[in-house]
Amino acid sequence: MKFTKMHGIGNDYVYVNCFKEEVKDPENLSIKLSNRHTGIGSDGLILIKPSTKADFFMDMYNADGSRGKMCGNGIRCVGKYVYDHKMTDKTSLSIETLSGIKYLELNVGEDGKVILVKVNMGEPILKTKDIPVVFDKERVINEPFTVDGINYNLTAVSMGNPHAIVYIDDVDGLEIEKTGPKFEFDSRFPERVNTEFVKVLDRKNIQMRVWERGSGETMACGTGACAVATASILNGYVDNDVTIHLLGGDLTISWEGEGNDLYMKGNAVTVFEGDYPV
Ligand SMILES: N[C@H](CCC[C@H](N)C(=O)O)C(=O)O
């Protein structure tokens, strides 16, 4: 099976062009090829498929084989893949996901290949029932929330996938391997959750690390960065245009507040192509 290894600020996936390849058991394939010792090594698997509703369909799986409904870093790489492989000549694209259709603007470099992608991520989702999170209010904005005996202030946001955002003083020193799973498997998140640990640096800059549902700590999470920007703007900590600093690099997010779509801009990188024995 031919594949392409790509990443968005270090959030790396194996991409398979399902216009040419047939993938029968994506859940188990994602587990196998994500393994960084016995497989290709990645945060998961992304299948590029035909769509009847949009230009293409992005079908995404985490490293544990669970199916993700949206992937911000991944969708930017899908845009790069289809343009660079001449599957389209459009620089404005629509991509169907399990969380609806997203719209991309591709920036093409001097070599004729995509280097940056801007994504309309749609409007952030805030209702507890839609995230989902079990909480006795309609929204979770800066609410007290105790996990593993530690008191946090939680903001919960969905970008088509669930995010728990907590603000802490020492992001670098966080033992995320210990704390991340406590959030991910907390029963108040019936579909599990991606968790962002955040420090606001100033009104235009935020530092974050992420423990991803189904993949553990990743170098970056696009939907997570969008959720963090949403939470920070809602809480009045930052302005409407903000740079999110993640382990793998930066993303720029713009959101004019409720009733508006949120925009994310960042890179998309092709690492190598190969053939995987299936
Ligand atoms: N782990 C996420 C999917 C990948 C999201 C992340 N890699 C991104 O760039 O948005 C979930 O299960 O909802």
PDB file of C-alpha atoms and ligand atoms in Angstrom:
ATOM      1  CA  MET A   1       0.000   0.000   0.000  1.00  0.00           C
ATOM      2  CA  LYS A   2       1.476   3.321  -1.069  1.00  0.00           C
ATOM      3  CA  PHE A   3       1.466   6.027   1.614  1.00  0.00           C
ATOM      4  CA  THR A   4       2.706   9.558   2.234  1.00  0.00           C
ATOM      5  CA  LYS A   5       4.037  10.714   5.587  1.00  0.00           C
ATOM      6  CA  MET A   6       3.080  14.324   6.308  1.00  0.00           C
ATOM      7  CA  HIS A   7       2.832  16.617   9.306  1.00  0.00           C
ATOM      8  CA  GLY A   8       1.334  19.911  10.408  1.00  0.00           C
ATOM      9  CA  ILE A   9       3.707  21.518  12.956  1.00  0.00           C
ATOM     10  CA  GLY A  10       4.897  18.093  14.026  1.00  0.00           C
ATOM     11  CA  ASN A  11       1.467  16.405  14.288  1.00  0.00           C
ATOM     12  CA  ASP A  12       2.316  13.587  11.928  1.00  0.00           C
ATOM     13  CA  TYR A  13       0.032  11.199  10.110  1.00  0.00           C
ATOM     14  CA  VAL A  14       0.250   8.542   7.428  1.00  0.00           C
ATOM     15  CA  TYR A  15      -1.856   9.579   4.423  1.00  0.00           C
ATOM     16  CA  VAL A  16      -3.329   7.090   1.978  1.00  0.00           C
ATOM     17  CA  ASN A  17      -4.886   8.088  -1.341  1.00  0.00           C
ATOM     18  CA  CYS A  18      -8.026   5.962  -1.471  1.00  0.00           C
ATOM     19  CA  PHE A  19      -8.666   7.013  -5.054  1.00  0.00           C
ATOM     20  CA  LYS A  20      -5.860   4.505  -5.782  1.00  0.00           C
ATOM     21  CA  GLU A  21      -5.562   2.277  -2.680  1.00  0.00           C
ATOM     22  CA  GLU A  22      -8.198   0.148  -0.921  1.00  0.00           C
ATOM     23  CA  VAL A  23      -8.018   0.128   2.900  1.00  0.00           C
ATOM     24  CA  LYS A  24     -10.160  -2.631   4.454  1.00  0.00           C
ATOM     25  CA  ASP A  25      -9.581  -2.321   8.221  1.00  0.00           C
ATOM     26  CA  PRO A  26      -8.483   1.259   8.940  1.00  0.00           C
ATOM     27  CA  GLU A  27      -8.807   0.914  12.717  1.00  0.00           C
ATOM     28  CA  ASN A  28      -6.273  -1.902  12.994  1.00  0.00           C
ATOM     29  CA  LEU A  29      -4.122  -0.500  10.195  1.00  0.00           C
ATOM     30  CA  SER A  30      -3.837   2.780  12.094  1.00  0.00           C
ATOM     31  CA  ILE A  31      -2.749   0.937  15.242  1.00  0.00           C
ATOM     32  CA  LYS A  32      -0.126  -1.055  13.323  1.00  0.00           C
ATOM     33  CA  LEU A  33       1.428   1.699  11.229  1.00  0.00           C
ATOM     34  CA  SER A  34       1.323   4.347  13.968  1.00  0.00           C
ATOM     35  CA  ASN A  35       3.695   2.315  16.127  1.00  0.00           C
ATOM     36  CA  ARG A  36       6.990   4.245  16.203  1.00  0.00           C
ATOM     37  CA  HIS A  37       9.035   1.024  16.623  1.00  0.00           C
ATOM     38  CA  THR A  38       7.302  -1.656  14.578  1.00  0.00           C
ATOM     39  CA  GLY A  39       5.326   0.483  12.112  1.00  0.00           C
ATOM     40  CA  ILE A  40       5.889   3.645  10.108  1.00  0.00           C
ATOM     41  CA  GLY A  41       5.464   5.857  13.177  1.00  0.00           C
ATOM     42  CA  SER A  42       2.700   8.460  13.335  1.00  0.00           C
ATOM     43  CA  ASP A  43      -0.105   9.990  15.403  1.00  0.00           C
ATOM     44  CA  GLY A  44      -2.575   8.083  13.227  1.00  0.00           C
ATOM     45  CA  LEU A  45      -3.904   7.399   9.737  1.00  0.00           C
ATOM     46  CA  ILE A  46      -5.728   9.744   7.356  1.00  0.00           C
ATOM     47  CA  LEU A  47      -7.562   8.419   4.303  1.00  0.00           C
ATOM     48  CA  ILE A  48      -8.217  10.753   1.372  1.00  0.00           C
ATOM     49  CA  LYS A  49     -11.453   9.660  -0.263  1.00  0.00           C
ATOM     50  CA  PRO A  50     -13.941  10.863  -2.903  1.00  0.00           C
ATOM     51  CA  SER A  51     -16.910  12.872  -1.663  1.00  0.00           C
ATOM     52  CA  THR A  52     -20.362  13.521  -3.120  1.00  0.00           C
ATOM     53  CA  LYS A  53     -20.720  16.665  -0.966  1.00  0.00           C
ATOM     54  CA  ALA A  54     -17.311  18.321  -1.263  1.00  0.00           C
ATOM     55  CA  ASP A  55     -14.113  18.185  -3.285  1.00  0.00           C
ATOM     56  CA  PHE A  56     -12.678  15.414  -1.072  1.00  0.00           C
ATOM     57  CA  PHE A  57     -13.464  13.447   2.113  1.00  0.00           C
ATOM     58  CA  MET A  58     -10.959  13.245   5.006  1.00  0.00           C
ATOM     59  CA  ASP A  59     -11.397  10.052   7.075  1.00  0.00           C
ATOM     60  CA  MET A  60      -9.150  10.187  10.156  1.00  0.00           C
ATOM     61  CA  TYR A  61      -8.065   7.574  12.719  1.00  0.00           C
ATOM     62  CA  ASN A  62      -6.071   8.091  15.917  1.00  0.00           C
ATOM     63  CA  ALA A  63      -3.062   5.942  16.841  1.00  0.00           C
ATOM     64  CA  ASP A  64      -5.296   3.719  19.017  1.00  0.00           C
ATOM     65  CA  GLY A  65      -7.533   3.013  16.016  1.00  0.00           C
ATOM     66  CA  SER A  66     -10.407   5.209  17.211  1.00  0.00           C
ATOM     67  CA  ARG A  67     -12.048   7.249  14.467  1.00  0.00           C
ATOM     68  CA  GLY A  68     -11.647  11.013  14.826  1.00  0.00           C
ATOM     69  CA  LYS A  69     -14.365  13.360  13.528  1.00  0.00           C
ATOM     70  CA  MET A  70     -12.065  16.274  12.705  1.00  0.00           C
ATOM     71  CA  CYS A  71      -8.327  16.962  12.529  1.00  0.00           C
ATOM     72  CA  GLY A  72      -7.036  20.499  12.057  1.00  0.00           C
ATOM     73  CA  ASN A  73      -3.410  19.706  11.276  1.00  0.00           C
ATOM     74  CA  GLY A  74      -4.538  16.786   9.167  1.00  0.00           C
ATOM     75  CA  ILE A  75      -6.964  18.744   6.996  1.00  0.00           C
ATOM     76  CA  ARG A  76      -4.242  21.224   6.062  1.00  0.00           C
ATOM     77  CA  CYS A  77      -2.079  18.308   4.883  1.00  0.00           C
ATOM     78  CA  VAL A  78      -5.014  16.864   2.914  1.00  0.00           C
ATOM     79  CA  GLY A  79      -5.259  20.199   1.076  1.00  0.00           C
ATOM     80  CA  LYS A  80      -1.530  20.089   0.327  1.00  0.00           C
ATOM     81  CA  TYR A  81      -1.649  16.435  -0.751  1.00  0.00           C
ATOM     82  CA  VAL A  82      -4.453  16.808  -3.305  1.00  0.00           C
ATOM     83  CA  TYR A  83      -2.957  19.989  -4.817  1.00  0.00           C
ATOM     84  CA  ASP A  84       0.642  18.761  -4.929  1.00  0.00           C
ATOM     85  CA  HIS A  85      -0.490  15.434  -6.452  1.00  0.00           C
ATOM     86  CA  LYS A  86      -2.487  17.335  -9.105  1.00  0.00           C
ATOM     87  CA  MET A  87      -5.808  15.833  -7.980  1.00  0.00           C
ATOM     88  CA  THR A  88      -7.121  19.395  -8.202  1.00  0.00           C
ATOM     89  CA  ASP A  89      -5.880  22.712  -9.556  1.00  0.00           C
ATOM     90  CA  LYS A  90      -8.090  24.705  -7.174  1.00  0.00           C
ATOM     91  CA  THR A  91      -6.560  26.709  -4.320  1.00  0.00           C
ATOM     92  CA  SER A  92      -9.967  27.064  -2.654  1.00  0.00           C
ATOM     93  CA  LEU A  93     -11.164  23.630  -1.562  1.00  0.00           C
ATOM     94  CA  SER A  94     -13.997  22.021   0.376  1.00  0.00           C
ATOM     95  CA  ILE A  95     -13.230  18.955   2.488  1.00  0.00           C
ATOM     96  CA  GLU A  96     -15.974  16.742   3.915  1.00  0.00           C
ATOM     97  CA  THR A  97     -15.321  15.455   7.437  1.00  0.00           C
ATOM     98  CA  LEU A  98     -17.449  13.559   9.964  1.00  0.00           C
ATOM     99  CA  SER A  99     -17.947  16.991  11.551  1.00  0.00           C
ATOM    100  CA  GLY A 100     -19.235  18.654   8.403  1.00  0.00           C
ATOM    101  CA  ILE A 101     -17.630  20.389   5.441  1.00  0.00           C
ATOM    102  CA  LYS A 102     -14.603  22.634   6.025  1.00  0.00           C
ATOM    103  CA  TYR A 103     -13.234  25.212   3.573  1.00  0.00           C
ATOM    104  CA  LEU A 104      -9.537  25.674   2.799  1.00  0.00           C
ATOM    105  CA  GLU A 105      -7.429  28.379   1.135  1.00  0.00           C
ATOM    106  CA  LEU A 106      -4.097  27.004  -0.119  1.00  0.00           C
ATOM    107  CA  ASN A 107      -0.955  29.188  -0.287  1.00  0.00           C
ATOM    108  CA  VAL A 108       1.357  27.873  -3.036  1.00  0.00           C
ATOM    109  CA  GLY A 109       5.120  28.449  -2.822  1.00  0.00           C
ATOM    110  CA  GLU A 110       7.608  29.271  -5.609  1.00  0.00           C
ATOM    111  CA  ASP A 111       8.140  25.531  -6.225  1.00  0.00           C
ATOM    112  CA  GLY A 112       4.451  25.170  -7.083  1.00  0.00           C
ATOM    113  CA  LYS A 113       3.694  23.226  -3.926  1.00  0.00           C
ATOM    114  CA  VAL A 114       1.452  24.190  -0.999  1.00  0.00           C
ATOM    115  CA  ILE A 115       3.293  25.623   2.007  1.00  0.00           C
ATOM    116  CA  LEU A 116       0.571  27.238   4.130  1.00  0.00           C
ATOM    117  CA  VAL A 117      -3.140  26.556   4.487  1.00  0.00           C
ATOM    118  CA  LYS A 118      -5.919  28.665   5.991  1.00  0.00           C
ATOM    119  CA  VAL A 119      -8.950  26.713   7.212  1.00  0.00           C
ATOM    120  CA  ASN A 120     -12.450  27.918   8.010  1.00  0.00           C
ATOM    121  CA  MET A 121     -13.088  25.643  10.993  1.00  0.00           C
ATOM    122  CA  GLY A 122     -16.714  26.665  11.372  1.00  0.00           C
ATOM    123  CA  GLU A 123     -18.180  28.083  14.561  1.00  0.00           C
ATOM    124  CA  PRO A 124     -16.937  26.614  17.873  1.00  0.00           C
ATOM    125  CA  ILE A 125     -19.550  24.500  19.686  1.00  0.00           C
ATOM    126  CA  LEU A 126     -20.198  25.351  23.340  1.00  0.00           C
ATOM    127  CA  LYS A 127     -23.284  23.476  24.513  1.00  0.00           C
ATOM    128  CA  THR A 128     -22.407  20.757  27.026  1.00  0.00           C
ATOM    129  CA  LYS A 129     -24.694  18.216  25.317  1.00  0.00           C
ATOM    130  CA  ASP A 130     -22.947  18.800  21.962  1.00  0.00           C
ATOM    131  CA  ILE A 131     -19.371  18.553  23.209  1.00  0.00           C
ATOM    132  CA  PRO A 132     -20.309  16.207  25.003  1.00  0.00           C
ATOM    133  CA  VAL A 133     -19.519  16.760  28.653  1.00  0.00           C
ATOM    134  CA  VAL A 134     -21.667  15.856  31.664  1.00  0.00           C
ATOM    135  CA  PHE A 135     -22.134  19.111  33.580  1.00  0.00           C
ATOM    136  CA  ASP A 136     -25.108  20.751  35.330  1.00  0.00           C
ATOM    137  CA  LYS A 137     -24.997  23.893  33.179  1.00  0.00           C
ATOM    138  CA  GLU A 138     -25.699  24.526  29.507  1.00  0.00           C
ATOM    139  CA  ARG A 139     -22.043  25.553  28.972  1.00  0.00           C
ATOM    140  CA  VAL A 140     -18.703  24.997  30.715  1.00  0.00           C
ATOM    141  CA  ILE A 141     -16.849  28.336  30.659  1.00  0.00           C
ATOM    142  CA  ASN A 142     -14.201  28.676  33.372  1.00  0.00           C
ATOM    143  CA  GLU A 143     -16.086  26.375  35.786  1.00  0.00           C
ATOM    144  CA  PRO A 144     -14.528  24.606  38.793  1.00  0.00           C
ATOM    145  CA  PHE A 145     -13.677  21.025  37.810  1.00  0.00           C
ATOM    146  CA  THR A 146     -11.710  18.583  39.952  1.00  0.00           C
ATOM    147  CA  VAL A 147      -9.703  15.806  38.309  1.00  0.00           C
ATOM    148  CA  ASP A 148      -7.597  13.330  40.292  1.00  0.00           C
ATOM    149  CA  GLY A 149      -7.963  15.502  43.390  1.00  0.00           C
ATOM    150  CA  ILE A 150      -6.656  18.632  41.685  1.00  0.00           C
ATOM    151  CA  ASN A 151      -8.927  21.677  41.240  1.00  0.00           C
ATOM    152  CA  TYR A 152      -8.978  23.282  37.799  1.00  0.00           C
ATOM    153  CA  ASN A 153     -11.081  25.885  36.048  1.00  0.00           C
ATOM    154  CA  LEU A 154     -12.420  24.147  32.951  1.00  0.00           C
ATOM    155  CA  THR A 155     -13.671  25.491  29.647  1.00  0.00           C
ATOM    156  CA  ALA A 156     -15.147  22.897  27.276  1.00  0.00           C
ATOM    157  CA  VAL A 157     -15.287  23.482  23.506  1.00  0.00           C
ATOM    158  CA  SER A 158     -15.987  21.288  20.496  1.00  0.00           C
ATOM    159  CA  MET A 159     -14.453  21.959  17.073  1.00  0.00           C
ATOM    160  CA  GLY A 160     -16.329  18.921  15.831  1.00  0.00           C
ATOM    161  CA  ASN A 161     -14.352  16.947  18.396  1.00  0.00           C
ATOM    162  CA  PRO A 162     -14.323  17.367  22.175  1.00  0.00           C
ATOM    163  CA  HIS A 163     -11.778  19.559  24.007  1.00  0.00           C
ATOM    164  CA  ALA A 164     -11.175  20.287  27.678  1.00  0.00           C
ATOM    165  CA  ILE A 165      -9.113  23.433  28.256  1.00  0.00           C
ATOM    166  CA  VAL A 166      -7.435  24.155  31.598  1.00  0.00           C
ATOM    167  CA  TYR A 167      -5.082  27.029  32.472  1.00  0.00           C
ATOM    168  CA  ILE A 168      -1.986  26.178  34.540  1.00  0.00           C
ATOM    169  CA  ASP A 169       1.157  28.085  35.601  1.00  0.00           C
ATOM    170  CA  ASP A 170       3.828  25.571  34.558  1.00  0.00           C
ATOM    171  CA  VAL A 171       3.041  24.048  31.150  1.00  0.00           C
ATOM    172  CA  ASP A 172       6.644  22.917  30.585  1.00  0.00           C
ATOM    173  CA  GLY A 173       6.794  21.139  33.944  1.00  0.00           C
ATOM    174  CA  LEU A 174       3.448  19.335  33.621  1.00  0.00           C
ATOM    175  CA  GLU A 175       3.616  15.529  33.966  1.00  0.00           C
ATOM    176  CA  ILE A 176       1.236  15.156  31.026  1.00  0.00           C
ATOM    177  CA  GLU A 177       1.680  11.362  30.797  1.00  0.00           C
ATOM    178  CA  LYS A 178       0.136  11.154  34.274  1.00  0.00           C
ATOM    179  CA  THR A 179      -2.442  13.935  34.077  1.00  0.00           C
ATOM    180  CA  GLY A 180      -3.598  13.580  30.449  1.00  0.00           C
ATOM    181  CA  PRO A 181      -5.224  10.156  30.788  1.00  0.00           C
ATOM    182  CA  LYS A 182      -7.053  11.262  33.959  1.00  0.00           C
ATOM    183  CA  PHE A 183      -8.953  13.762  31.786  1.00  0.00           C
ATOM    184  CA  GLU A 184      -9.190  11.540  28.685  1.00  0.00           C
ATOM    185  CA  PHE A 185     -10.931   8.712  30.538  1.00  0.00           C
ATOM    186  CA  ASP A 186     -12.938  10.815  33.002  1.00  0.00           C
ATOM    187  CA  SER A 187     -16.529   9.537  32.927  1.00  0.00           C
ATOM    188  CA  ARG A 188     -17.854  13.091  32.583  1.00  0.00           C
ATOM    189  CA  PHE A 189     -16.578  12.921  28.965  1.00  0.00           C
ATOM    190  CA  PRO A 190     -18.701  10.099  27.520  1.00  0.00           C
ATOM    191  CA  GLU A 191     -16.773  10.152  24.207  1.00  0.00           C
ATOM    192  CA  ARG A 192     -13.427  10.736  25.984  1.00  0.00           C
ATOM    193  CA  VAL A 193     -11.746  14.122  25.394  1.00  0.00           C
ATOM    194  CA  ASN A 194      -8.710  15.930  24.001  1.00  0.00           C
ATOM    195  CA  THR A 195      -7.186  18.037  26.791  1.00  0.00           C
ATOM    196  CA  GLU A 196      -5.187  21.252  26.419  1.00  0.00           C
ATOM    197  CA  PHE A 197      -2.978  22.579  29.217  1.00  0.00           C
ATOM    198  CA  VAL A 198      -2.566  26.294  28.644  1.00  0.00           C
ATOM    199  CA  LYS A 199      -0.643  29.365  29.752  1.00  0.00           C
ATOM    200  CA  VAL A 200      -1.606  32.801  28.437  1.00  0.00           C
ATOM    201  CA  LEU A 201       1.631  34.714  27.693  1.00  0.00           C
ATOM    202  CA  ASP A 202       0.008  38.023  26.686  1.00  0.00           C
ATOM    203  CA  ARG A 203      -3.078  39.208  24.784  1.00  0.00           C
ATOM    204  CA  LYS A 204      -1.700  37.855  21.497  1.00  0.00           C
ATOM    205  CA  ASN A 205       0.229  34.751  22.522  1.00  0.00           C
ATOM    206  CA  ILE A 206      -0.681  31.475  24.218  1.00  0.00           C
ATOM    207  CA  GLN A 207       1.480  28.478  25.124  1.00  0.00           C
ATOM    208  CA  MET A 208      -0.147  25.014  25.167  1.00  0.00           C
ATOM    209  CA  ARG A 209       0.531  21.307  25.359  1.00  0.00           C
ATOM    210  CA  VAL A 210      -2.051  18.696  24.447  1.00  0.00           C
ATOM    211  CA  TRP A 211      -2.986  15.185  25.481  1.00  0.00           C
ATOM    212  CA  GLU A 212      -4.968  13.892  22.527  1.00  0.00           C
ATOM    213  CA  ARG A 213      -7.808  11.408  22.751  1.00  0.00           C
ATOM    214  CA  GLY A 214      -6.509   8.229  21.153  1.00  0.00           C
ATOM    215  CA  SER A 215      -2.942   9.428  20.502  1.00  0.00           C
ATOM    216  CA  GLY A 216      -1.490  10.742  23.754  1.00  0.00           C
ATOM    217  CA  GLU A 217       0.743  13.796  23.810  1.00  0.00           C
ATOM    218  CA  THR A 218       1.265  15.088  20.289  1.00  0.00           C
ATOM    219  CA  MET A 219       3.541  17.865  19.088  1.00  0.00           C
ATOM    220  CA  ALA A 220       0.465  19.828  18.095  1.00  0.00           C
ATOM    221  CA  CYS A 221      -3.314  19.666  17.775  1.00  0.00           C
ATOM    222  CA  GLY A 222      -5.055  21.935  15.296  1.00  0.00           C
ATOM    223  CA  THR A 223      -8.566  21.590  16.659  1.00  0.00           C
ATOM    224  CA  GLY A 224      -7.040  21.896  20.126  1.00  0.00           C
ATOM    225  CA  ALA A 225      -5.390  25.196  19.245  1.00  0.00           C
ATOM    226  CA  CYS A 226      -8.725  26.445  17.907  1.00  0.00           C
ATOM    227  CA  ALA A 227     -10.497  25.341  21.080  1.00  0.00           C
ATOM    228  CA  VAL A 228      -7.845  27.064  23.211  1.00  0.00           C
ATOM    229  CA  ALA A 229      -8.218  30.307  21.244  1.00  0.00           C
ATOM    230  CA  THR A 230     -12.001  30.082  21.634  1.00  0.00           C
ATOM    231  CA  ALA A 231     -11.773  29.507  25.396  1.00  0.00           C
ATOM    232  CA  SER A 232      -9.221  32.292  25.866  1.00  0.00           C
ATOM    233  CA  ILE A 233     -11.250  34.825  23.873  1.00  0.00           C
ATOM    234  CA  LEU A 234     -14.473  33.841  25.686  1.00  0.00           C
ATOM    235  CA  ASN A 235     -12.681  34.256  29.026  1.00  0.00           C
ATOM    236  CA  GLY A 236     -11.385  37.678  27.953  1.00  0.00           C
ATOM    237  CA  TYR A 237      -7.713  36.681  28.231  1.00  0.00           C
ATOM    238  CA  VAL A 238      -6.671  37.475  24.624  1.00  0.00           C
ATOM    239  CA  ASP A 239      -7.657  39.503  21.540  1.00  0.00           C
ATOM    240  CA  ASN A 240      -9.469  38.099  18.472  1.00  0.00           C
ATOM    241  CA  ASP A 241      -6.238  37.326  16.595  1.00  0.00           C
ATOM    242  CA  VAL A 242      -3.867  35.126  18.549  1.00  0.00           C
ATOM    243  CA  THR A 243      -0.794  32.955  18.030  1.00  0.00           C
ATOM    244  CA  ILE A 244      -0.812  29.560  19.692  1.00  0.00           C
ATOM    245  CA  HIS A 245       2.652  28.231  20.538  1.00  0.00           C
ATOM    246  CA  LEU A 246       2.735  24.416  20.566  1.00  0.00           C
ATOM    247  CA  LEU A 247       5.645  21.995  20.980  1.00  0.00           C
ATOM    248  CA  GLY A 248       5.869  21.521  17.209  1.00  0.00           C
ATOM    249  CA  GLY A 249       5.357  25.116  16.107  1.00  0.00           C
ATOM    250  CA  ASP A 250       2.819  27.930  15.888  1.00  0.00           C
ATOM    251  CA  LEU A 251      -0.694  28.338  14.575  1.00  0.00           C
ATOM    252  CA  THR A 252      -2.478  31.658  14.058  1.00  0.00           C
ATOM    253  CA  ILE A 253      -6.156  31.746  14.946  1.00  0.00           C
ATOM    254  CA  SER A 254      -8.789  34.410  14.261  1.00  0.00           C
ATOM    255  CA  TRP A 255     -12.262  34.447  15.797  1.00  0.00           C
ATOM    256  CA  GLU A 256     -14.597  37.452  16.082  1.00  0.00           C
ATOM    257  CA  GLY A 257     -16.672  35.766  18.781  1.00  0.00           C
ATOM    258  CA  GLU A 258     -19.989  33.941  18.958  1.00  0.00           C
ATOM    259  CA  GLY A 259     -21.963  33.828  15.749  1.00  0.00           C
ATOM    260  CA  ASN A 260     -18.754  33.798  13.685  1.00  0.00           C
ATOM    261  CA  ASP A 261     -16.635  31.114  12.084  1.00  0.00           C
ATOM    262  CA  LEU A 262     -13.114  30.572  13.401  1.00  0.00           C
ATOM    263  CA  TYR A 263     -10.070  30.592  11.092  1.00  0.00           C
ATOM    264  CA  MET A 264      -6.806  28.704  11.575  1.00  0.00           C
ATOM    265  CA  LYS A 265      -3.613  29.151   9.520  1.00  0.00           C
ATOM    266  CA  GLY A 266      -0.538  26.939   9.568  1.00  0.00           C
ATOM    267  CA  ASN A 267       1.915  24.871   7.592  1.00  0.00           C
ATOM    268  CA  ALA A 268       1.630  21.480   5.906  1.00  0.00           C
ATOM    269  CA  VAL A 269       4.745  19.428   5.210  1.00  0.00           C
ATOM    270  CA  THR A 270       5.444  16.306   3.144  1.00  0.00           C
ATOM    271  CA  VAL A 271       8.182  14.183   4.745  1.00  0.00           C
ATOM    272  CA  PHE A 272       8.462  11.074   2.518  1.00  0.00           C
ATOM    273  CA  GLU A 273       6.507   8.581   0.428  1.00  0.00           C
ATOM    274  CA  GLY A 274       6.702   4.822   0.765  1.00  0.00           C
ATOM    275  CA  ASP A 275       5.124   1.402   0.356  1.00  0.00           C
ATOM    276  CA  TYR A 276       3.687  -0.423   3.400  1.00  0.00           C
ATOM    277  CA  PRO A 277       3.141  -4.215   3.269  1.00  0.00           C
ATOM    278  CA  VAL A 278      -0.536  -4.967   3.935  1.00  0.00           C
TER     279      VAL A 278
HETATM  280  N1  LIG B   1      -7.364  13.137  18.659  1.00  0.00           N
HETATM  281  C1  LIG B   1      -8.435  13.906  18.009  1.00  0.00           C
HETATM  282  C2  LIG B   1      -8.312  13.845  16.481  1.00  0.00           C
HETATM  283  C3  LIG B   1      -7.047  14.531  15.970  1.00  0.00           C
HETATM  284  C4  LIG B   1      -7.067  15.984  16.275  1.00  0.00           C
HETATM  285  C5  LIG B   1      -5.742  16.712  16.127  1.00  0.00           C
HETATM  286  N2  LIG B   1      -4.600  15.946  15.731  1.00  0.00           N
HETATM  287  C6  LIG B   1      -5.904  17.949  15.277  1.00  0.00           C
HETATM  288  O1  LIG B   1      -4.938  18.380  14.611  1.00  0.00           O
HETATM  289  O2  LIG B   1      -7.009  18.558  15.324  1.00  0.00           O
HETATM  290  C7  LIG B   1      -9.800  13.310  18.425  1.00  0.00           C
HETATM  291  O3  LIG B   1      -9.879  12.116  18.680  1.00  0.00           O
HETATM  292  O4  LIG B   1     -10.763  14.082  18.488  1.00  0.00           O
END
